[in-house]
Coordinates of C-alpha atoms in Angstrom, one line a residue:
Chain A
M1 CA -29.4 -125.0 -39.7
D2 CA -32.9 -126.6 -39.9
S3 CA -35.8 -125.1 -37.9
A4 CA -37.7 -127.1 -35.4
I5 CA -40.3 -124.3 -35.4
E6 CA -40.7 -121.7 -38.1
V7 CA -43.3 -119.0 -37.6
T8 CA -44.2 -116.1 -39.8
G9 CA -46.6 -113.3 -38.8
L10 CA -48.4 -115.4 -36.3
G11 CA -51.3 -113.9 -34.5
K12 CA -53.9 -115.2 -32.1
R13 CA -56.9 -113.2 -31.0
Y14 CA -59.6 -114.3 -28.5
N15 CA -62.6 -112.1 -29.0
D16 CA -61.2 -108.6 -28.5
M17 CA -58.0 -109.8 -26.8
Q18 CA -54.9 -110.0 -28.9
V19 CA -52.9 -112.7 -27.2
L20 CA -50.1 -113.0 -29.9
D21 CA -49.4 -110.4 -32.5
D22 CA -47.2 -110.6 -35.5
I23 CA -44.8 -113.3 -34.2
S24 CA -42.0 -114.3 -36.5
V25 CA -39.4 -116.6 -35.1
S26 CA -37.2 -119.5 -36.2
I27 CA -36.2 -122.0 -33.5
P28 CA -33.3 -124.1 -34.7
T29 CA -33.1 -127.8 -34.1
G30 CA -30.9 -129.4 -31.5
Q31 CA -31.0 -126.4 -29.1
I32 CA -32.5 -125.6 -25.7
V33 CA -34.6 -122.5 -26.3
G34 CA -36.3 -120.5 -23.5
M35 CA -39.7 -119.0 -24.2
L36 CA -39.6 -116.3 -21.6
G37 CA -42.2 -113.8 -20.5
H38 CA -44.5 -112.6 -17.8
N39 CA -47.7 -114.4 -17.0
G40 CA -50.1 -113.8 -19.8
A41 CA -47.3 -112.9 -22.3
G42 CA -48.6 -115.6 -24.7
K43 CA -46.1 -118.4 -24.0
T44 CA -48.6 -121.1 -23.4
T45 CA -50.7 -120.0 -26.4
F46 CA -47.6 -120.2 -28.6
L47 CA -47.0 -123.8 -27.5
K48 CA -50.7 -124.7 -28.1
L49 CA -50.5 -123.2 -31.5
A50 CA -47.5 -125.3 -32.3
L51 CA -49.5 -128.4 -31.4
G52 CA -52.6 -127.2 -33.4
L53 CA -54.7 -127.2 -30.2
V54 CA -55.7 -123.6 -30.9
R55 CA -55.9 -122.1 -34.4
P56 CA -54.0 -118.9 -35.4
T57 CA -56.0 -115.9 -36.5
A58 CA -53.0 -114.8 -38.6
G59 CA -49.8 -116.1 -40.0
E60 CA -48.3 -119.5 -40.6
M61 CA -46.4 -122.0 -38.5
R62 CA -44.4 -125.0 -39.4
V63 CA -43.3 -127.6 -36.8
L64 CA -40.5 -130.0 -37.8
G65 CA -41.0 -128.9 -41.4
V66 CA -44.7 -129.7 -41.3
P67 CA -47.3 -126.9 -41.7
V68 CA -49.6 -126.9 -38.6
R69 CA -53.1 -127.8 -39.9
A70 CA -55.9 -130.0 -38.8
D71 CA -54.9 -132.7 -41.3
T72 CA -51.2 -132.7 -40.2
Q73 CA -51.9 -132.6 -36.5
R74 CA -51.5 -136.4 -36.0
E75 CA -48.1 -136.4 -37.7
I76 CA -46.9 -133.5 -35.5
H77 CA -48.2 -135.0 -32.4
R78 CA -46.3 -138.2 -33.1
R79 CA -43.0 -136.2 -33.2
V80 CA -43.6 -133.7 -30.4
G81 CA -43.7 -134.3 -26.7
Y82 CA -45.6 -131.9 -24.6
L83 CA -45.6 -131.2 -20.9
P84 CA -48.4 -128.7 -20.1
E85 CA -48.4 -126.3 -17.2
S86 CA -50.3 -127.9 -14.2
V87 CA -50.2 -131.3 -15.8
A88 CA -53.2 -133.5 -14.8
F89 CA -53.8 -137.2 -15.0
Y90 CA -56.5 -139.6 -14.1
G91 CA -56.2 -139.9 -10.4
N92 CA -57.8 -143.4 -10.3
L93 CA -55.1 -144.9 -12.5
T94 CA -51.6 -145.9 -11.3
A95 CA -48.5 -144.4 -12.9
R96 CA -48.0 -147.7 -14.8
E97 CA -51.6 -147.7 -16.1
T98 CA -51.3 -144.0 -17.0
I99 CA -48.2 -144.4 -19.0
T100 CA -49.4 -147.7 -20.6
Y101 CA -52.6 -145.9 -21.7
I102 CA -50.6 -143.0 -23.3
A103 CA -48.1 -145.5 -24.9
K104 CA -51.0 -147.0 -26.8
F105 CA -51.8 -143.7 -28.5
K106 CA -48.1 -143.2 -29.3
Q107 CA -47.9 -146.8 -30.5
R108 CA -45.1 -147.6 -28.1
P109 CA -44.6 -150.7 -25.9
A110 CA -45.7 -150.3 -22.3
T111 CA -42.3 -151.4 -21.2
E112 CA -40.8 -148.2 -22.7
G113 CA -43.2 -146.2 -20.6
V114 CA -42.3 -148.1 -17.4
M115 CA -38.6 -147.6 -18.1
L116 CA -39.2 -143.9 -18.5
L117 CA -41.0 -143.8 -15.1
R118 CA -37.8 -145.3 -13.6
D119 CA -35.7 -142.7 -15.4
V120 CA -37.6 -139.8 -14.0
G121 CA -37.4 -141.1 -10.5
L122 CA -40.8 -142.8 -10.1
A123 CA -39.4 -146.3 -9.7
D124 CA -41.0 -146.7 -6.3
A125 CA -44.3 -145.3 -7.3
V126 CA -45.0 -147.2 -10.5
D127 CA -48.0 -149.0 -9.0
R128 CA -49.3 -146.1 -6.9
R129 CA -52.5 -144.3 -7.9
V130 CA -51.8 -140.9 -9.3
H131 CA -54.1 -139.2 -6.9
T132 CA -51.7 -140.0 -4.1
F133 CA -48.8 -138.2 -6.0
S134 CA -47.3 -134.9 -4.9
K135 CA -47.2 -132.1 -7.4
G136 CA -43.5 -132.9 -8.0
M137 CA -44.3 -136.5 -8.7
R138 CA -47.0 -135.6 -11.1
Q139 CA -44.6 -133.3 -12.9
R140 CA -42.1 -136.2 -13.2
L141 CA -44.9 -138.4 -14.6
G142 CA -45.6 -135.5 -17.0
L143 CA -42.0 -135.5 -18.1
A144 CA -42.1 -139.3 -18.6
Q145 CA -45.2 -139.1 -20.8
A146 CA -43.6 -136.3 -22.9
L147 CA -40.5 -138.3 -23.5
L148 CA -42.5 -141.4 -24.6
G149 CA -41.8 -142.2 -28.2
S150 CA -38.5 -140.3 -28.2
P151 CA -40.0 -137.2 -29.9
D152 CA -37.8 -134.8 -31.9
L153 CA -39.2 -131.7 -30.4
L154 CA -40.2 -131.2 -26.7
L155 CA -42.4 -128.4 -25.5
F156 CA -42.2 -127.9 -21.8
D157 CA -44.6 -125.3 -20.3
E158 CA -43.4 -124.1 -16.9
P159 CA -41.8 -127.5 -16.3
T160 CA -40.0 -126.7 -13.0
G161 CA -43.2 -125.6 -11.1
G162 CA -43.7 -127.8 -8.1
L163 CA -40.2 -129.4 -8.3
D164 CA -37.8 -129.3 -5.4
P165 CA -34.3 -128.0 -6.1
V166 CA -32.8 -131.5 -6.6
A167 CA -35.6 -132.4 -9.0
I168 CA -35.1 -129.2 -10.9
L169 CA -31.4 -130.1 -11.4
Q170 CA -32.4 -133.6 -12.5
F171 CA -34.8 -132.1 -14.9
L172 CA -32.2 -129.8 -16.4
H173 CA -29.8 -132.7 -16.6
T174 CA -32.4 -134.6 -18.6
V175 CA -32.9 -131.6 -20.9
H176 CA -29.1 -131.5 -21.6
K177 CA -29.1 -135.2 -22.4
L178 CA -31.9 -134.7 -24.8
R179 CA -30.1 -131.8 -26.5
D180 CA -27.1 -134.0 -26.8
Q181 CA -29.2 -136.6 -28.6
G182 CA -30.1 -133.9 -31.1
K183 CA -33.6 -133.1 -29.8
T184 CA -34.9 -129.6 -29.7
I185 CA -36.3 -128.4 -26.4
V186 CA -38.5 -125.4 -25.9
I187 CA -39.0 -124.4 -22.3
S188 CA -41.6 -121.8 -21.5
S189 CA -41.0 -120.3 -18.1
H190 CA -40.9 -117.2 -16.0
L191 CA -38.4 -118.7 -13.6
L192 CA -35.5 -117.2 -15.5
A193 CA -32.7 -117.7 -13.0
D194 CA -33.2 -121.4 -13.0
L195 CA -33.0 -121.6 -16.7
E196 CA -30.3 -119.1 -17.5
P197 CA -27.2 -121.4 -17.5
H198 CA -29.0 -124.0 -19.6
L199 CA -30.4 -122.1 -22.5
D200 CA -28.8 -121.8 -25.9
R201 CA -31.2 -119.2 -27.0
A202 CA -34.2 -117.3 -25.8
V203 CA -37.3 -115.8 -27.2
V204 CA -38.7 -113.1 -25.0
L205 CA -42.4 -112.3 -25.2
S206 CA -44.1 -109.4 -23.7
H207 CA -47.8 -108.6 -24.1
G208 CA -48.1 -111.0 -27.1
R209 CA -45.1 -109.6 -29.0
I210 CA -41.5 -110.8 -29.4
V211 CA -39.3 -108.2 -27.8
A212 CA -36.0 -110.1 -28.1
Q213 CA -34.7 -113.3 -29.5
G214 CA -31.4 -114.9 -30.0
A215 CA -28.4 -116.2 -28.0
L216 CA -28.1 -114.8 -24.5
A217 CA -24.7 -113.3 -25.2
D218 CA -26.2 -111.3 -28.1
M219 CA -29.0 -110.2 -25.9
R220 CA -26.6 -109.0 -23.2
N221 CA -24.8 -106.9 -25.8
A222 CA -28.0 -105.6 -27.2
V223 CA -29.4 -104.4 -23.9
D224 CA -26.1 -103.0 -22.7
L225 CA -26.6 -103.3 -19.0
P226 CA -23.7 -102.5 -16.7
V227 CA -21.4 -105.3 -15.4
I228 CA -20.6 -105.8 -11.8
V229 CA -17.0 -106.4 -10.9
R230 CA -16.1 -107.6 -7.4
A231 CA -12.5 -107.3 -6.2
W232 CA -10.9 -108.4 -2.9
V233 CA -8.0 -106.1 -1.9
T234 CA -5.7 -106.0 1.1
G235 CA -4.5 -102.4 0.7
E236 CA -5.1 -99.0 -1.0
Y237 CA -7.3 -98.9 -4.0
Q238 CA -9.1 -95.5 -3.9
A239 CA -6.5 -93.7 -5.9
T240 CA -7.0 -96.1 -8.8
L241 CA -10.7 -95.8 -8.7
S242 CA -10.5 -92.0 -8.7
E243 CA -8.9 -92.3 -12.1
L244 CA -11.9 -94.3 -13.5
P245 CA -14.8 -91.9 -13.8
F246 CA -16.9 -94.4 -15.7
V247 CA -17.3 -96.5 -12.6
A248 CA -20.9 -95.7 -11.6
R249 CA -21.2 -97.3 -8.2
V250 CA -18.7 -98.4 -5.6
T251 CA -19.5 -100.2 -2.5
S252 CA -17.0 -101.7 -0.1
Q253 CA -17.1 -104.0 2.9
D254 CA -14.1 -104.3 5.2
G255 CA -13.1 -107.7 6.3
V256 CA -10.3 -109.1 8.6
K257 CA -7.8 -109.4 5.8
G258 CA -8.8 -106.5 3.6
A259 CA -11.9 -105.2 1.8
E260 CA -14.4 -106.5 -0.8
I261 CA -15.3 -103.8 -3.3
E262 CA -18.1 -103.9 -5.8
L263 CA -17.9 -101.8 -8.9
E264 CA -20.5 -101.1 -11.5
A265 CA -19.4 -100.1 -14.9
P266 CA -20.7 -99.9 -18.5
R267 CA -20.1 -103.2 -20.4
S268 CA -18.0 -101.3 -23.0
R269 CA -15.5 -100.4 -20.2
K270 CA -15.4 -103.8 -18.6
L271 CA -12.0 -104.9 -19.9
E272 CA -10.4 -101.5 -19.0
L273 CA -11.7 -101.7 -15.5
I274 CA -10.4 -105.3 -15.0
R275 CA -7.0 -104.3 -16.4
R276 CA -6.7 -101.4 -14.0
L277 CA -7.8 -103.5 -11.0
V278 CA -5.3 -106.3 -12.0
E279 CA -2.5 -103.7 -11.8
L280 CA -3.3 -103.1 -8.1
P281 CA -0.6 -104.7 -6.0
S282 CA -3.1 -105.3 -3.2
L283 CA -5.5 -107.2 -5.4
V284 CA -6.2 -110.8 -4.1
D285 CA -9.2 -111.9 -6.2
I286 CA -11.6 -110.6 -8.8
T287 CA -14.9 -111.8 -10.3
V288 CA -17.1 -110.4 -13.0
K289 CA -20.9 -110.7 -12.8
E290 CA -22.6 -110.3 -16.2
P291 CA -26.2 -109.1 -16.3
S292 CA -28.4 -112.0 -15.4
L293 CA -31.3 -113.2 -17.5
P294 CA -33.9 -111.7 -15.1
E295 CA -32.1 -108.3 -15.4
I296 CA -31.9 -108.6 -19.2
Y297 CA -35.6 -109.6 -19.2
A298 CA -36.5 -106.7 -16.9
R299 CA -34.7 -104.2 -19.2
I300 CA -36.2 -105.6 -22.3
S301 CA -39.7 -105.7 -20.9
S302 CA -39.5 -102.1 -19.8
D303 CA -38.1 -101.0 -23.1
P304 CA -40.7 -101.0 -25.9
R305 CA -38.0 -101.1 -28.6
P306 CA -37.2 -104.6 -30.0
A307 CA -33.9 -105.8 -28.6
A308 CA -33.4 -108.7 -30.9
G309 CA -30.1 -110.4 -30.4
E310 CA -29.7 -111.0 -34.1
Chain B
M1 CA -60.3 -147.1 -35.1
D2 CA -57.6 -148.3 -32.8
N3 CA -57.7 -145.1 -30.8
V4 CA -61.5 -145.3 -30.5
L5 CA -61.2 -148.8 -29.0
I6 CA -58.4 -147.7 -26.7
V7 CA -60.5 -144.9 -25.3
A8 CA -63.7 -147.0 -25.2
G9 CA -61.8 -149.8 -23.3
K10 CA -60.6 -147.3 -20.7
E11 CA -64.2 -145.9 -20.3
V12 CA -65.6 -149.4 -19.8
R13 CA -62.9 -150.2 -17.3
D14 CA -63.5 -146.9 -15.5
D15 CA -67.3 -147.5 -15.4
L16 CA -66.6 -151.0 -14.0
R17 CA -64.2 -149.6 -11.4
S18 CA -66.5 -146.8 -10.4
R19 CA -69.3 -149.4 -9.9
W20 CA -71.5 -147.8 -12.6
T21 CA -71.9 -151.1 -14.5
V22 CA -72.7 -153.1 -11.4
G23 CA -74.8 -150.4 -9.9
L24 CA -76.9 -150.0 -13.1
S25 CA -77.3 -153.8 -13.4
V26 CA -78.5 -154.0 -9.9
V27 CA -81.0 -151.2 -10.4
F28 CA -82.3 -152.7 -13.6
I29 CA -82.6 -156.2 -12.2
A30 CA -84.3 -155.0 -9.0
L31 CA -86.8 -152.8 -10.9
A32 CA -87.4 -155.5 -13.5
L33 CA -88.0 -158.2 -11.0
S34 CA -90.4 -155.9 -9.0
I35 CA -92.4 -155.2 -12.2
I36 CA -92.4 -158.8 -13.3
Y37 CA -93.6 -160.1 -9.9
F38 CA -95.7 -157.3 -8.6
G39 CA -96.9 -155.8 -11.9
G40 CA -100.2 -157.4 -11.6
A41 CA -100.6 -156.8 -7.9
A42 CA -103.1 -154.0 -8.4
A43 CA -105.4 -156.5 -10.1
G44 CA -104.9 -158.8 -7.2
Q45 CA -102.5 -161.1 -8.8
A46 CA -98.8 -161.3 -7.8
G47 CA -96.3 -163.2 -9.9
F48 CA -95.7 -163.7 -13.6
T49 CA -98.7 -162.6 -15.7
S50 CA -98.5 -162.3 -19.5
F51 CA -95.3 -161.4 -21.3
G52 CA -97.0 -158.6 -23.2
A53 CA -98.0 -156.9 -19.9
I54 CA -94.5 -157.4 -18.6
L55 CA -92.9 -155.9 -21.7
A56 CA -95.2 -153.0 -21.5
S57 CA -94.3 -152.3 -17.9
L58 CA -90.6 -152.8 -18.5
T59 CA -90.9 -150.3 -21.5
T60 CA -92.5 -147.7 -19.3
L61 CA -89.9 -148.2 -16.6
A62 CA -87.0 -148.2 -19.0
A63 CA -88.3 -145.1 -20.7
F64 CA -87.9 -143.2 -17.4
V65 CA -84.7 -144.8 -16.0
I66 CA -82.5 -145.4 -19.0
P67 CA -82.4 -141.8 -20.3
L68 CA -81.4 -140.7 -16.9
M69 CA -78.7 -143.2 -16.7
G70 CA -77.4 -142.4 -20.1
L71 CA -77.3 -138.7 -19.3
L72 CA -75.6 -139.3 -15.9
I73 CA -73.0 -141.5 -17.3
A74 CA -72.0 -139.1 -20.1
Y75 CA -72.7 -135.5 -19.0
D76 CA -69.1 -135.0 -17.9
T77 CA -67.5 -136.8 -20.8
V78 CA -65.7 -133.7 -22.2
V79 CA -66.4 -131.0 -19.6
G80 CA -65.1 -133.3 -16.9
E81 CA -61.8 -133.9 -18.7
R82 CA -61.6 -130.2 -19.5
E83 CA -62.1 -129.2 -15.9
A84 CA -59.7 -131.8 -14.6
G85 CA -57.0 -130.6 -17.1
T86 CA -56.6 -134.0 -18.7
L87 CA -58.2 -133.0 -22.1
L88 CA -55.3 -130.8 -23.0
L89 CA -52.8 -133.6 -22.5
L90 CA -55.0 -136.2 -24.3
L91 CA -55.3 -134.1 -27.4
S92 CA -51.6 -133.5 -27.5
Y93 CA -51.2 -137.2 -28.4
P94 CA -51.8 -138.6 -31.9
L95 CA -55.5 -138.8 -31.0
A96 CA -58.1 -136.9 -33.0
P97 CA -61.0 -135.2 -31.1
S98 CA -63.4 -137.3 -33.1
E99 CA -61.6 -140.5 -31.9
L100 CA -61.7 -139.3 -28.3
L101 CA -65.4 -138.5 -28.4
S102 CA -66.3 -141.6 -30.4
G103 CA -64.4 -143.8 -27.9
K104 CA -66.0 -142.2 -24.9
L105 CA -69.5 -142.6 -26.4
L106 CA -68.8 -146.2 -27.4
G107 CA -67.5 -147.0 -23.9
H108 CA -70.5 -145.5 -22.1
S109 CA -72.9 -147.2 -24.5
V110 CA -71.2 -150.6 -23.9
T111 CA -71.5 -150.0 -20.1
L112 CA -75.2 -149.2 -20.5
A113 CA -75.8 -152.1 -22.8
V114 CA -74.0 -154.6 -20.5
A115 CA -76.1 -153.3 -17.6
I116 CA -79.3 -153.5 -19.6
V117 CA -78.6 -157.0 -20.8
A118 CA -77.4 -158.2 -17.4
G119 CA -80.2 -156.5 -15.5
F120 CA -83.3 -157.0 -17.6
G121 CA -82.0 -160.3 -19.1
L122 CA -81.3 -161.8 -15.7
A123 CA -84.6 -160.6 -14.3
C124 CA -86.5 -162.1 -17.2
G125 CA -84.5 -165.3 -17.0
I126 CA -85.4 -165.7 -13.3
S127 CA -89.1 -165.1 -14.1
Q128 CA -88.9 -167.9 -16.7
I129 CA -87.4 -170.3 -14.2
F130 CA -90.4 -169.9 -12.0
T131 CA -93.0 -169.8 -14.8
P132 CA -92.2 -172.7 -17.2
T133 CA -95.3 -171.9 -19.2
A134 CA -93.9 -168.7 -20.4
R135 CA -90.8 -170.3 -21.9
S136 CA -90.7 -169.8 -25.6
I137 CA -88.3 -168.6 -28.3
A138 CA -90.8 -165.9 -29.3
V139 CA -90.6 -164.4 -25.8
W140 CA -86.8 -164.2 -25.9
V141 CA -86.9 -162.7 -29.4
D142 CA -89.2 -160.0 -28.2
L143 CA -87.1 -159.6 -25.1
G144 CA -84.0 -159.3 -27.3
G145 CA -85.7 -156.6 -29.3
F146 CA -86.6 -154.8 -26.1
M147 CA -83.0 -155.0 -24.8
L148 CA -81.5 -153.8 -28.1
S149 CA -83.9 -150.9 -28.3
A150 CA -83.2 -150.1 -24.6
A151 CA -79.4 -150.1 -25.4
L152 CA -80.0 -147.8 -28.4
L153 CA -82.1 -145.5 -26.1
G154 CA -79.2 -145.5 -23.6
A155 CA -76.7 -144.7 -26.3
S156 CA -78.8 -141.9 -27.7
F157 CA -79.1 -140.3 -24.2
A158 CA -75.4 -140.9 -23.7
G159 CA -75.0 -139.0 -27.0
I160 CA -77.1 -136.2 -25.7
G161 CA -75.0 -136.2 -22.6
C162 CA -71.9 -135.9 -24.7
L163 CA -73.4 -133.0 -26.6
I164 CA -74.2 -131.2 -23.4
S165 CA -70.7 -132.0 -22.2
V166 CA -69.1 -130.5 -25.3
L167 CA -71.2 -127.3 -25.2
T168 CA -70.7 -126.5 -21.5
R169 CA -67.6 -125.2 -19.7
E170 CA -68.6 -126.2 -16.1
K171 CA -69.4 -129.7 -14.9
A172 CA -72.1 -128.5 -12.5
R173 CA -73.8 -126.6 -15.4
A174 CA -73.6 -129.8 -17.5
A175 CA -75.2 -131.8 -14.8
G176 CA -78.1 -129.3 -14.5
L177 CA -78.6 -129.2 -18.3
A178 CA -78.6 -133.0 -18.3
L179 CA -81.5 -133.0 -15.8
V180 CA -83.3 -130.4 -17.9
A181 CA -82.9 -132.5 -21.0
W182 CA -84.3 -135.5 -19.2
F183 CA -87.3 -133.6 -17.9
L184 CA -88.0 -132.1 -21.4
L185 CA -87.7 -135.3 -23.3
V186 CA -89.0 -137.9 -20.9
I187 CA -91.8 -135.9 -19.1
L188 CA -92.7 -132.7 -20.8
F189 CA -92.6 -133.6 -24.5
D190 CA -95.4 -136.2 -24.2
L191 CA -97.4 -134.1 -21.8
V192 CA -97.4 -131.2 -24.3
L193 CA -98.4 -133.4 -27.1
L194 CA -101.2 -134.9 -25.1
F195 CA -102.4 -131.5 -24.0
I196 CA -102.5 -130.3 -27.6
L197 CA -104.3 -133.4 -28.6
V198 CA -106.9 -133.1 -25.9
A199 CA -107.3 -129.3 -26.3
S200 CA -107.8 -129.7 -30.0
G201 CA -110.3 -132.4 -29.5
G202 CA -108.4 -134.9 -31.6
D203 CA -108.4 -132.8 -34.8
A204 CA -107.9 -135.0 -37.9
I205 CA -104.8 -133.0 -39.1
E206 CA -103.2 -133.2 -35.7
R207 CA -103.9 -136.9 -35.5
A208 CA -102.2 -137.2 -38.8
V209 CA -99.2 -135.2 -37.7
F210 CA -98.7 -136.4 -34.1
P211 CA -97.4 -139.9 -35.0
Y212 CA -94.6 -138.3 -36.8
L213 CA -93.9 -135.8 -34.0
L214 CA -93.3 -138.8 -31.8
L215 CA -90.3 -139.7 -33.9
L216 CA -88.7 -136.5 -32.8
N217 CA -88.2 -137.9 -29.4
P218 CA -85.9 -140.9 -28.7
V219 CA -88.0 -141.9 -25.7
D220 CA -91.1 -142.1 -27.9
V221 CA -89.3 -144.0 -30.6
F222 CA -88.3 -146.5 -28.0
R223 CA -91.9 -146.8 -26.8
L224 CA -93.1 -147.2 -30.3
V225 CA -90.6 -149.9 -31.0
N226 CA -91.8 -151.9 -28.0
L227 CA -95.5 -151.0 -27.5
V228 CA -97.1 -150.6 -30.9
G229 CA -96.9 -154.4 -31.5
L230 CA -98.5 -155.2 -28.2
K231 CA -102.1 -154.1 -29.3
G232 CA -103.4 -152.4 -26.2
A233 CA -101.2 -154.0 -23.6
G234 CA -99.1 -150.9 -23.4
N235 CA -99.5 -147.3 -22.3
T236 CA -102.9 -146.3 -23.4
F237 CA -102.3 -142.5 -23.2
F238 CA -99.3 -143.0 -25.4
L239 CA -101.0 -145.3 -27.8
S240 CA -103.9 -142.8 -28.2
M241 CA -101.4 -140.5 -30.0
T242 CA -100.4 -143.2 -32.4
A243 CA -103.9 -144.3 -33.3
G244 CA -104.4 -145.3 -36.9
Q245 CA -100.7 -145.1 -37.6
A246 CA -98.9 -148.1 -39.0
Y247 CA -95.2 -147.7 -38.4
P248 CA -93.0 -150.0 -40.4
R249 CA -90.6 -151.7 -38.0
L250 CA -87.7 -150.8 -40.1
V251 CA -88.5 -147.1 -39.9
L252 CA -88.8 -147.3 -36.1
W253 CA -85.4 -149.1 -35.8
A254 CA -83.9 -146.6 -38.2
A255 CA -85.2 -143.7 -36.1
A256 CA -83.8 -145.3 -32.9
A257 CA -80.4 -145.6 -34.6
G258 CA -80.7 -142.1 -35.9
W259 CA -81.3 -140.8 -32.4
V260 CA -77.9 -142.3 -31.5
L261 CA -76.2 -140.7 -34.4
L262 CA -77.8 -137.3 -34.3
P263 CA -76.7 -135.9 -30.9
F264 CA -73.4 -137.6 -31.3
S265 CA -72.8 -136.0 -34.7
L266 CA -73.8 -132.6 -33.3
A267 CA -71.4 -133.1 -30.4
L268 CA -68.6 -134.1 -32.8
V269 CA -69.1 -131.0 -35.0
A270 CA -69.1 -128.8 -32.0
F271 CA -66.1 -130.5 -30.4
R272 CA -64.0 -130.2 -33.7
K273 CA -64.7 -126.5 -33.8
Q274 CA -63.5 -125.9 -30.3
E275 CA -60.0 -124.9 -29.2
I276 CA -58.4 -126.5 -26.1

């Protein structure tokens, strides 16, 4: 599989502050990749390095097969769409004027820009000045400018900030469509719960270092967090549970037609637990909750050992 | 080059929208008409006098006003974009920092040039309507030279404004530095030279060196371009420093152009080294 971004030993230091340290990662093409980490983890710097807007103090970086250097910057910028955190535009221009101005740099027709404005839900605001836009509308305009020119790689820095829940869903729908078109999408965010169901892979940064990377399923296995099993029963279940010493926590809530019990067990015993619960004659329903991305992230961040998923 | 023109076009449109162009033109025309009509009032004569006197007065006026306008129009060129957050997005496009800066300087310079030509040109045109005796091609050639040198002066201070803008991280600080630059180059530089000249009693060595020192200031280069040929009609204090010096016209024009390129080149080098 080709790499959209290939990084070896990358480091970035500002005076005496090491922002990124010995980063090596390969981001495959055609995937949605989450660049996750706390504020100040180095996510934004990583994206700026990919665009050549800041220069590394160590290591090498290739974007879409092109080494990131001053003389290759234009070629990279032609093929990469970027939505910065807190995106800002000229307030005195309308959305149409803004996208037309940007289209000139990307050597695209203005009509393509206007169509993108409609696609991102700004059809009614095309001729409104940007200073009258809400933060969510500016974010949509930001998305439109990033998509202009149909770039192969999209770098989104905290893209859902300021968006309402419907707009977040629309944004994620767009991201999936882009992935289906073969684009690579890197999303930097600390809003992990929003992104979790949509990521193919994740790179977790903490204090400038990669602490985990790979597919989410691999990360789950690597961190070995307990699973939560919920079962709805209409009769006796305590005897069965007493035979399962690995169940770490049991909570129950009685309802009109039975009880809802929540059990916490090691991942390695998940199937055994489910099998025993299914044997209960009083069992009505059962659900399994895998460790969430925020939980995985919290575990990885608190554990200094690298928990690479691959 | 396309990108430079795209950026320059936007700057010119922005300057038009923000009334910079119209405002500057009105300022120039009002000041120029006042000087043309009332320039000789102190001598008891209102109205058009001699073109040499008018040009000298316009040069003195322009030497104060145009640098200020150039600095004001350009001091936030980069720092303003940086503070507003638009610089990051702009430089993520296929647009080199040098193209962005060149386009902005070109745009501001065009705005200043349009205002200068519209303001001073219109004022001089009006004066000629009312004084048919002054109508001659030679007058318009001199006036053209004056406006071209004024445009170069504006561009050089716009370049200084760009340099300040690149080197500062806060718009307010850039504005303050722009005013300091104006004070140093427009007011203090000549005063210091005059003080040294007077204090030294017009020492021969200093008299030989001073004319060249004047080339180190774009305002003085502008004055030299316009006043030296007027033979006494100009600023006498200023001309006392140039006594005995024959400046080839080409050297003066080259110095004026050099003063556009120098601050801009420094700004470009500094901007290229910066990270966003």
